[in-house]
PDB file of C-alpha atoms in Angstrom:
ATOM      1  CA  MET A   3     -10.304 -44.549 -13.552  1.00 59.00           C
ATOM      2  CA  ALA A   4     -13.042 -41.940 -13.227  1.00 65.00           C
ATOM      3  CA  VAL A   5     -16.335 -43.409 -12.193  1.00 69.00           C
ATOM      4  CA  VAL A   6     -19.572 -41.569 -13.273  1.00 69.00           C
ATOM      5  CA  HIS A   7     -22.640 -42.428 -11.208  1.00 69.00           C
ATOM      6  CA  ASN A   8     -25.997 -42.444 -12.898  1.00 71.00           C
ATOM      7  CA  THR A   9     -27.908 -40.809 -10.040  1.00 73.00           C
ATOM      8  CA  THR A  10     -29.642 -37.691  -8.762  1.00 78.00           C
ATOM      9  CA  LEU A  11     -28.011 -34.389  -7.576  1.00 78.00           C
ATOM     10  CA  THR A  12     -29.926 -31.959  -5.446  1.00 86.00           C
ATOM     11  CA  PRO A  13     -29.495 -29.162  -6.384  1.00 92.00           C
ATOM     12  CA  THR A  14     -28.102 -29.879  -9.799  1.00 91.00           C
ATOM     13  CA  LYS A  15     -24.792 -28.616 -10.953  1.00 93.00           C
ATOM     14  CA  ASP A  16     -26.508 -26.257 -13.375  1.00 94.00           C
ATOM     15  CA  GLU A  17     -28.517 -24.804 -10.536  1.00 94.00           C
ATOM     16  CA  LEU A  18     -25.364 -24.276  -8.493  1.00 95.00           C
ATOM     17  CA  LEU A  19     -23.600 -22.561 -11.341  1.00 96.00           C
ATOM     18  CA  ALA A  20     -26.547 -20.338 -12.195  1.00 95.00           C
ATOM     19  CA  SER A  21     -26.162 -18.742  -8.725  1.00 95.00           C
ATOM     20  CA  TRP A  22     -22.354 -18.773  -8.631  1.00 97.00           C
ATOM     21  CA  LEU A  23     -21.392 -17.592 -12.113  1.00 96.00           C
ATOM     22  CA  PRO A  24     -22.713 -14.112 -11.733  1.00 95.00           C
ATOM     23  CA  THR A  25     -20.456 -13.467  -8.738  1.00 95.00           C
ATOM     24  CA  ARG A  26     -17.305 -14.067 -10.931  1.00 96.00           C
ATOM     25  CA  PRO A  27     -15.298 -11.145 -12.388  1.00 96.00           C
ATOM     26  CA  TRP A  28     -15.129 -12.946 -15.731  1.00 97.00           C
ATOM     27  CA  TYR A  29     -18.860 -13.407 -16.100  1.00 96.00           C
ATOM     28  CA  ARG A  30     -20.565 -11.558 -18.941  1.00 93.00           C
ATOM     29  CA  PRO A  31     -24.081 -10.474 -17.668  1.00 89.00           C
ATOM     30  CA  GLY A  32     -26.925 -11.280 -19.993  1.00 80.00           C
ATOM     31  CA  ALA A  33     -30.617 -10.443 -19.842  1.00 78.00           C
ATOM     32  CA  GLY A  34     -31.649 -11.771 -16.416  1.00 84.00           C
ATOM     33  CA  ALA A  35     -30.362 -14.971 -14.802  1.00 89.00           C
ATOM     34  CA  PRO A  36     -28.030 -17.230 -16.700  1.00 93.00           C
ATOM     35  CA  GLN A  37     -29.463 -19.749 -19.117  1.00 94.00           C
ATOM     36  CA  LEU A  38     -26.956 -22.564 -19.079  1.00 95.00           C
ATOM     37  CA  GLU A  39     -26.372 -25.294 -21.475  1.00 95.00           C
ATOM     38  CA  ARG A  40     -23.759 -28.072 -21.002  1.00 95.00           C
ATOM     39  CA  ALA A  41     -21.315 -27.715 -23.802  1.00 96.00           C
ATOM     40  CA  GLY A  42     -18.487 -30.175 -23.119  1.00 96.00           C
ATOM     41  CA  GLY A  43     -15.602 -31.018 -20.793  1.00 97.00           C
ATOM     42  CA  PHE A  44     -13.621 -33.911 -19.346  1.00 97.00           C
ATOM     43  CA  ARG A  45     -12.603 -35.362 -16.021  1.00 97.00           C
ATOM     44  CA  LEU A  46      -9.368 -36.201 -14.295  1.00 97.00           C
ATOM     45  CA  ASP A  47      -8.610 -38.912 -11.701  1.00 95.00           C
ATOM     46  CA  ASP A  48      -7.468 -38.240  -8.155  1.00 95.00           C
ATOM     47  CA  PRO A  49      -4.846 -40.890  -7.434  1.00 94.00           C
ATOM     48  CA  LYS A  50      -6.169 -41.346  -3.963  1.00 94.00           C
ATOM     49  CA  GLY A  51      -9.803 -41.678  -5.149  1.00 91.00           C
ATOM     50  CA  GLU A  52     -11.068 -39.059  -2.790  1.00 93.00           C
ATOM     51  CA  VAL A  53     -11.768 -35.973  -4.908  1.00 96.00           C
ATOM     52  CA  GLY A  54     -13.933 -35.826  -8.031  1.00 95.00           C
ATOM     53  CA  ILE A  55     -12.317 -33.650 -10.732  1.00 97.00           C
ATOM     54  CA  GLU A  56     -14.342 -32.238 -13.595  1.00 97.00           C
ATOM     55  CA  PHE A  57     -13.618 -29.532 -16.236  1.00 98.00           C
ATOM     56  CA  MET A  58     -16.963 -28.272 -17.443  1.00 97.00           C
ATOM     57  CA  ALA A  59     -17.664 -26.092 -20.417  1.00 98.00           C
ATOM     58  CA  VAL A  60     -21.058 -24.355 -20.112  1.00 97.00           C
ATOM     59  CA  THR A  61     -22.650 -21.826 -22.437  1.00 96.00           C
ATOM     60  CA  ASP A  62     -24.827 -19.009 -21.227  1.00 95.00           C
ATOM     61  CA  THR A  63     -27.430 -18.051 -23.863  1.00 93.00           C
ATOM     62  CA  ALA A  64     -29.076 -15.264 -21.759  1.00 92.00           C
ATOM     63  CA  GLY A  65     -27.298 -12.480 -23.595  1.00 88.00           C
ATOM     64  CA  ALA A  66     -27.353 -11.234 -27.176  1.00 87.00           C
ATOM     65  CA  GLU A  67     -24.267 -13.339 -27.810  1.00 91.00           C
ATOM     66  CA  PRO A  68     -23.749 -16.729 -26.192  1.00 94.00           C
ATOM     67  CA  VAL A  69     -20.723 -17.110 -23.936  1.00 95.00           C
ATOM     68  CA  THR A  70     -18.971 -20.330 -23.147  1.00 97.00           C
ATOM     69  CA  TYR A  71     -17.198 -20.589 -19.800  1.00 97.00           C
ATOM     70  CA  LEU A  72     -14.672 -23.070 -18.526  1.00 98.00           C
ATOM     71  CA  VAL A  73     -15.577 -24.196 -14.960  1.00 98.00           C
ATOM     72  CA  PRO A  74     -13.153 -26.613 -13.213  1.00 98.00           C
ATOM     73  CA  LEU A  75     -14.932 -28.161 -10.333  1.00 97.00           C
ATOM     74  CA  SER A  76     -13.706 -30.451  -7.465  1.00 97.00           C
ATOM     75  CA  TYR A  77     -16.180 -32.584  -5.507  1.00 96.00           C
ATOM     76  CA  ARG A  78     -15.383 -33.569  -1.949  1.00 96.00           C
ATOM     77  CA  GLY A  79     -17.088 -35.561   0.777  1.00 94.00           C
ATOM     78  CA  ALA A  80     -16.078 -33.037   3.430  1.00 96.00           C
ATOM     79  CA  PRO A  81     -15.195 -29.295   3.403  1.00 96.00           C
ATOM     80  CA  LEU A  82     -11.766 -28.311   2.151  1.00 96.00           C
ATOM     81  CA  ASP A  83      -9.940 -26.420   4.906  1.00 94.00           C
ATOM     82  CA  GLY A  84      -9.259 -22.707   4.095  1.00 92.00           C
ATOM     83  CA  ALA A  85     -11.318 -22.735   0.810  1.00 93.00           C
ATOM     84  CA  GLU A  86     -14.604 -21.233   2.162  1.00 95.00           C
ATOM     85  CA  ASP A  87     -14.477 -18.489  -0.430  1.00 94.00           C
ATOM     86  CA  ALA A  88     -13.997 -21.076  -3.262  1.00 96.00           C
ATOM     87  CA  LEU A  89     -17.161 -23.037  -2.327  1.00 97.00           C
ATOM     88  CA  VAL A  90     -19.561 -23.152  -5.269  1.00 97.00           C
ATOM     89  CA  GLY A  91     -22.176 -24.920  -3.137  1.00 96.00           C
ATOM     90  CA  THR A  92     -23.243 -28.314  -1.651  1.00 96.00           C
ATOM     91  CA  MET A  93     -25.233 -31.061  -3.265  1.00 93.00           C
ATOM     92  CA  ASP A  94     -26.939 -34.195  -2.079  1.00 91.00           C
ATOM     93  CA  HIS A  95     -25.619 -37.062  -4.295  1.00 84.00           C
ATOM     94  CA  GLY A  96     -27.827 -40.125  -4.698  1.00 76.00           C
ATOM     95  CA  VAL A  97     -24.892 -42.542  -4.055  1.00 76.00           C
ATOM     96  CA  LEU A  98     -22.112 -40.623  -2.333  1.00 79.00           C
ATOM     97  CA  GLY A  99     -24.296 -38.408  -0.007  1.00 78.00           C
ATOM     98  CA  LYS A 100     -23.408 -34.834   0.695  1.00 94.00           C
ATOM     99  CA  ARG A 101     -20.775 -33.288  -1.644  1.00 94.00           C
ATOM    100  CA  TRP A 102     -18.940 -30.047  -1.455  1.00 96.00           C
ATOM    101  CA  ALA A 103     -18.318 -28.454  -4.912  1.00 97.00           C
ATOM    102  CA  TYR A 104     -15.426 -26.095  -5.158  1.00 97.00           C
ATOM    103  CA  ASP A 105     -13.930 -23.794  -7.779  1.00 97.00           C
ATOM    104  CA  GLY A 106     -11.127 -26.213  -8.712  1.00 97.00           C
ATOM    105  CA  CYS A 107      -8.547 -23.357  -9.190  1.00 96.00           C
ATOM    106  CA  HIS A 108      -8.392 -23.175  -5.401  1.00 96.00           C
ATOM    107  CA  ASP A 109      -8.176 -27.024  -4.876  1.00 96.00           C
ATOM    108  CA  PRO A 110      -4.664 -28.292  -4.745  1.00 95.00           C
ATOM    109  CA  VAL A 111      -5.712 -31.727  -5.873  1.00 96.00           C
ATOM    110  CA  LEU A 112      -7.337 -30.465  -9.051  1.00 97.00           C
ATOM    111  CA  VAL A 113      -4.424 -28.158  -9.760  1.00 96.00           C
ATOM    112  CA  ALA A 114      -1.905 -30.912  -9.266  1.00 95.00           C
ATOM    113  CA  GLU A 115      -3.784 -33.252 -11.681  1.00 97.00           C
ATOM    114  CA  LEU A 116      -4.181 -30.514 -14.290  1.00 97.00           C
ATOM    115  CA  LEU A 117      -0.293 -30.063 -14.170  1.00 96.00           C
ATOM    116  CA  ALA A 118       0.080 -33.882 -14.429  1.00 96.00           C
ATOM    117  CA  LEU A 119      -2.075 -33.747 -17.536  1.00 97.00           C
ATOM    118  CA  ILE A 120       0.002 -31.040 -19.118  1.00 96.00           C
ATOM    119  CA  GLU A 121       3.087 -32.973 -18.465  1.00 96.00           C
ATOM    120  CA  GLY A 122       1.569 -36.175 -19.859  1.00 96.00           C
ATOM    121  CA  ARG A 123       1.669 -38.095 -16.491  1.00 95.00           C
ATOM    122  CA  THR A 124      -2.137 -38.755 -16.431  1.00 96.00           C
ATOM    123  CA  GLN A 125      -4.931 -39.430 -18.934  1.00 96.00           C
ATOM    124  CA  PRO A 126      -8.029 -37.311 -19.497  1.00 97.00           C
ATOM    125  CA  GLN A 127     -11.276 -39.139 -18.951  1.00 96.00           C
ATOM    126  CA  ALA A 128     -14.631 -38.764 -20.582  1.00 94.00           C
ATOM    127  CA  GLN A 129     -16.984 -36.455 -18.795  1.00 92.00           C
ATOM    128  CA  SER A 130     -20.130 -38.679 -18.871  1.00 87.00           C
ATOM    129  CA  ALA A 131     -18.773 -42.258 -19.077  1.00 88.00           C
ATOM    130  CA  SER A 132     -16.933 -44.332 -16.597  1.00 82.00           C
ATOM    131  CA  ASN A 133     -13.487 -45.677 -17.259  1.00 87.00           C
ATOM    132  CA  THR A 134     -13.356 -44.114 -20.683  1.00 93.00           C
ATOM    133  CA  PRO A 135     -10.270 -42.071 -21.875  1.00 94.00           C
ATOM    134  CA  ASP A 136     -11.063 -38.894 -23.665  1.00 96.00           C
ATOM    135  CA  HIS A 137      -8.656 -38.856 -26.709  1.00 96.00           C
ATOM    136  CA  GLU A 138      -9.950 -35.507 -27.980  1.00 96.00           C
ATOM    137  CA  VAL A 139      -8.209 -33.574 -25.139  1.00 97.00           C
ATOM    138  CA  ALA A 140      -4.830 -32.430 -26.361  1.00 96.00           C
ATOM    139  CA  PHE A 141      -1.930 -31.511 -24.169  1.00 96.00           C
ATOM    140  CA  ALA A 142       1.781 -30.779 -24.406  1.00 95.00           C
ATOM    141  CA  TYR A 143       4.801 -29.795 -22.300  1.00 95.00           C
ATOM    142  CA  THR A 144       8.225 -28.536 -23.534  1.00 93.00           C
ATOM    143  CA  GLY A 145       9.765 -27.668 -20.222  1.00 88.00           C
ATOM    144  CA  GLU A 146      13.213 -29.053 -19.420  1.00 84.00           C
ATOM    145  CA  ALA A 147      12.260 -29.953 -15.778  1.00 84.00           C
ATOM    146  CA  PRO A 148       9.250 -31.250 -14.069  1.00 89.00           C
ATOM    147  CA  VAL A 149       6.735 -28.720 -12.569  1.00 91.00           C
ATOM    148  CA  PRO A 150       7.475 -28.340  -8.878  1.00 90.00           C
ATOM    149  CA  THR A 151       5.283 -30.514  -6.802  1.00 87.00           C
ATOM    150  CA  ASP A 152       4.488 -27.695  -4.371  1.00 90.00           C
ATOM    151  CA  PHE A 153       3.267 -25.289  -7.196  1.00 91.00           C
ATOM    152  CA  ALA A 154      -0.359 -25.357  -6.109  1.00 87.00           C
ATOM    153  CA  SER A 155       0.440 -24.645  -2.449  1.00 86.00           C
ATOM    154  CA  VAL A 156       2.595 -21.600  -3.110  1.00 88.00           C
ATOM    155  CA  ALA A 157       0.783 -20.047  -6.085  1.00 91.00           C
ATOM    156  CA  GLU A 158      -1.443 -16.966  -5.659  1.00 93.00           C
ATOM    157  CA  VAL A 159      -4.826 -17.120  -7.353  1.00 95.00           C
ATOM    158  CA  GLN A 160      -5.627 -14.004  -9.434  1.00 95.00           C
ATOM    159  CA  GLU A 161      -8.859 -13.348 -11.308  1.00 96.00           C
ATOM    160  CA  SER A 162      -9.250 -11.188 -14.426  1.00 95.00           C
ATOM    161  CA  GLN A 163     -12.025 -10.416 -16.958  1.00 95.00           C
ATOM    162  CA  ASP A 164     -11.146 -13.516 -19.022  1.00 95.00           C
ATOM    163  CA  ALA A 165      -9.089 -15.834 -16.891  1.00 97.00           C
ATOM    164  CA  THR A 166      -7.958 -17.257 -13.548  1.00 97.00           C
ATOM    165  CA  GLU A 167      -4.168 -17.313 -13.098  1.00 97.00           C
ATOM    166  CA  LEU A 168      -2.133 -19.171 -10.462  1.00 96.00           C
ATOM    167  CA  ALA A 169       1.172 -17.372 -10.244  1.00 94.00           C
ATOM    168  CA  SER A 170       4.125 -18.639  -8.170  1.00 92.00           C
ATOM    169  CA  ALA A 171       6.781 -16.126  -7.512  1.00 88.00           C
ATOM    170  CA  ALA A 172       8.836 -18.870  -5.863  1.00 87.00           C
ATOM    171  CA  HIS A 173       9.008 -20.849  -9.089  1.00 88.00           C
ATOM    172  CA  GLY A 174       8.488 -18.028 -11.714  1.00 89.00           C
ATOM    173  CA  MET A 175       5.663 -19.965 -13.286  1.00 92.00           C
ATOM    174  CA  THR A 176       2.085 -19.036 -14.119  1.00 95.00           C
ATOM    175  CA  LEU A 177      -0.805 -21.415 -14.875  1.00 97.00           C
ATOM    176  CA  ARG A 178      -3.669 -19.613 -16.668  1.00 97.00           C
ATOM    177  CA  LEU A 179      -7.136 -21.098 -17.102  1.00 98.00           C
ATOM    178  CA  ASN A 180      -9.204 -19.430 -19.844  1.00 97.00           C
ATOM    179  CA  ARG A 181     -12.562 -18.866 -18.260  1.00 98.00           C
ATOM    180  CA  VAL A 182     -14.094 -17.427 -21.438  1.00 97.00           C
ATOM    181  CA  LEU A 183     -13.517 -20.001 -24.092  1.00 97.00           C
ATOM    182  CA  ARG A 184     -12.649 -18.925 -27.654  1.00 95.00           C
ATOM    183  CA  PRO A 185     -11.841 -21.033 -30.757  1.00 94.00           C
ATOM    184  CA  GLY A 186      -8.169 -21.390 -31.540  1.00 92.00           C
ATOM    185  CA  PRO A 187      -5.442 -23.772 -32.651  1.00 87.00           C
ATOM    186  CA  ASP A 188      -4.165 -26.779 -30.812  1.00 85.00           C
ATOM    187  CA  THR A 189      -0.585 -25.494 -31.017  1.00 86.00           C
ATOM    188  CA  LEU A 190       1.530 -24.338 -28.092  1.00 84.00           C
ATOM    189  CA  PRO A 191       1.139 -20.583 -27.596  1.00 85.00           C
ATOM    190  CA  GLN A 192       4.191 -18.431 -27.962  1.00 84.00           C
ATOM    191  CA  GLY A 193       6.169 -18.217 -24.773  1.00 84.00           C
ATOM    192  CA  ALA A 194       4.321 -21.146 -23.077  1.00 93.00           C
ATOM    193  CA  THR A 195       5.841 -24.276 -21.873  1.00 94.00           C
ATOM    194  CA  GLY A 196       2.626 -26.280 -21.670  1.00 95.00           C
ATOM    195  CA  HIS A 197      -1.046 -26.278 -22.531  1.00 96.00           C
ATOM    196  CA  VAL A 198      -4.350 -28.175 -22.674  1.00 97.00           C
ATOM    197  CA  THR A 199      -6.907 -27.739 -25.472  1.00 97.00           C
ATOM    198  CA  SER A 200     -10.226 -29.440 -25.978  1.00 97.00           C
ATOM    199  CA  TRP A 201     -13.610 -28.978 -27.609  1.00 96.00           C
ATOM    200  CA  TRP A 202     -17.023 -27.664 -26.813  1.00 97.00           C
ATOM    201  CA  ARG A 203     -20.387 -27.623 -28.581  1.00 95.00           C
ATOM    202  CA  LEU A 204     -21.654 -24.383 -30.042  1.00 93.00           C
ATOM    203  CA  PRO A 205     -25.199 -23.276 -29.307  1.00 87.00           C
ATOM    204  CA  ASP A 206     -26.647 -24.738 -32.488  1.00 84.00           C
ATOM    205  CA  GLY A 207     -26.021 -28.128 -30.981  1.00 80.00           C
ATOM    206  CA  THR A 208     -24.306 -29.657 -34.026  1.00 83.00           C
ATOM    207  CA  THR A 209     -21.077 -27.620 -34.432  1.00 91.00           C
ATOM    208  CA  ARG A 210     -18.132 -27.949 -32.266  1.00 95.00           C
ATOM    209  CA  ALA A 211     -15.197 -25.645 -31.548  1.00 96.00           C
ATOM    210  CA  ARG A 212     -11.713 -26.172 -30.029  1.00 96.00           C
ATOM    211  CA  GLY A 213      -9.570 -23.902 -28.052  1.00 96.00           C
ATOM    212  CA  LEU A 214      -7.188 -23.383 -25.126  1.00 97.00           C
ATOM    213  CA  PHE A 215      -8.395 -24.424 -21.719  1.00 98.00           C
ATOM    214  CA  ALA A 216      -5.129 -23.943 -19.852  1.00 97.00           C
ATOM    215  CA  VAL A 217      -1.671 -22.569 -20.495  1.00 97.00           C
ATOM    216  CA  LEU A 218       1.473 -22.996 -18.385  1.00 96.00           C
ATOM    217  CA  SER A 219       4.276 -20.411 -18.873  1.00 93.00           C
ATOM    218  CA  VAL A 220       7.576 -19.273 -17.470  1.00 82.00           C
ATOM    219  CA  PRO A 221       8.632 -15.491 -17.852  1.00 65.00           C
ATOM    220  CA  ALA A 222      11.231 -14.959 -20.491  1.00 56.00           C
ATOM    221  CA  GLU A 223      14.635 -14.109 -19.013  1.00 51.00           C
TER     222      GLU A 223
END
């Protein structure tokens, strides 16, 4: 079960993201540097207990209209081979020491556990509490067969103005992560075989929204 350490991070996650987000194609520039507020999210477990997995929702209030982004992050105790371009930054963790934070869309462990969540083979965990399931994360899968175990290793990562897509020509499947979060229903989108929805806080601090975090689809024949 996910363990959340009550300790210090140097630099903080917010500081790392403030530098990294403006380099992304789906970032909406505001007036000056990002002004980030934590808005929600959840964690997943790595079965081997080696990689931290967190899905963060952060809101940038620097522009005229606040924008909430989905940022899946993986935390490792050593560099991930071949993922230099996906490195968000490094942090000194008060308990675990130096940690490498990666854009999780490029980390096969995070992708595998996200697919396991969609298929109902793992349980989402609270973002800020140890050993606490998050029952507000909704997920569903209607596919007739399991997602191939090698999906993450053969999928090509593609960025757009709104999302990151992992497309596998070998399996004819696409996993889309909505980087810009928008309110919507918990129902399975048309043409999709799986999805994850969750909530995030709106900038007023008291209101919450729900919407699609991730969608798994297979092209129609």
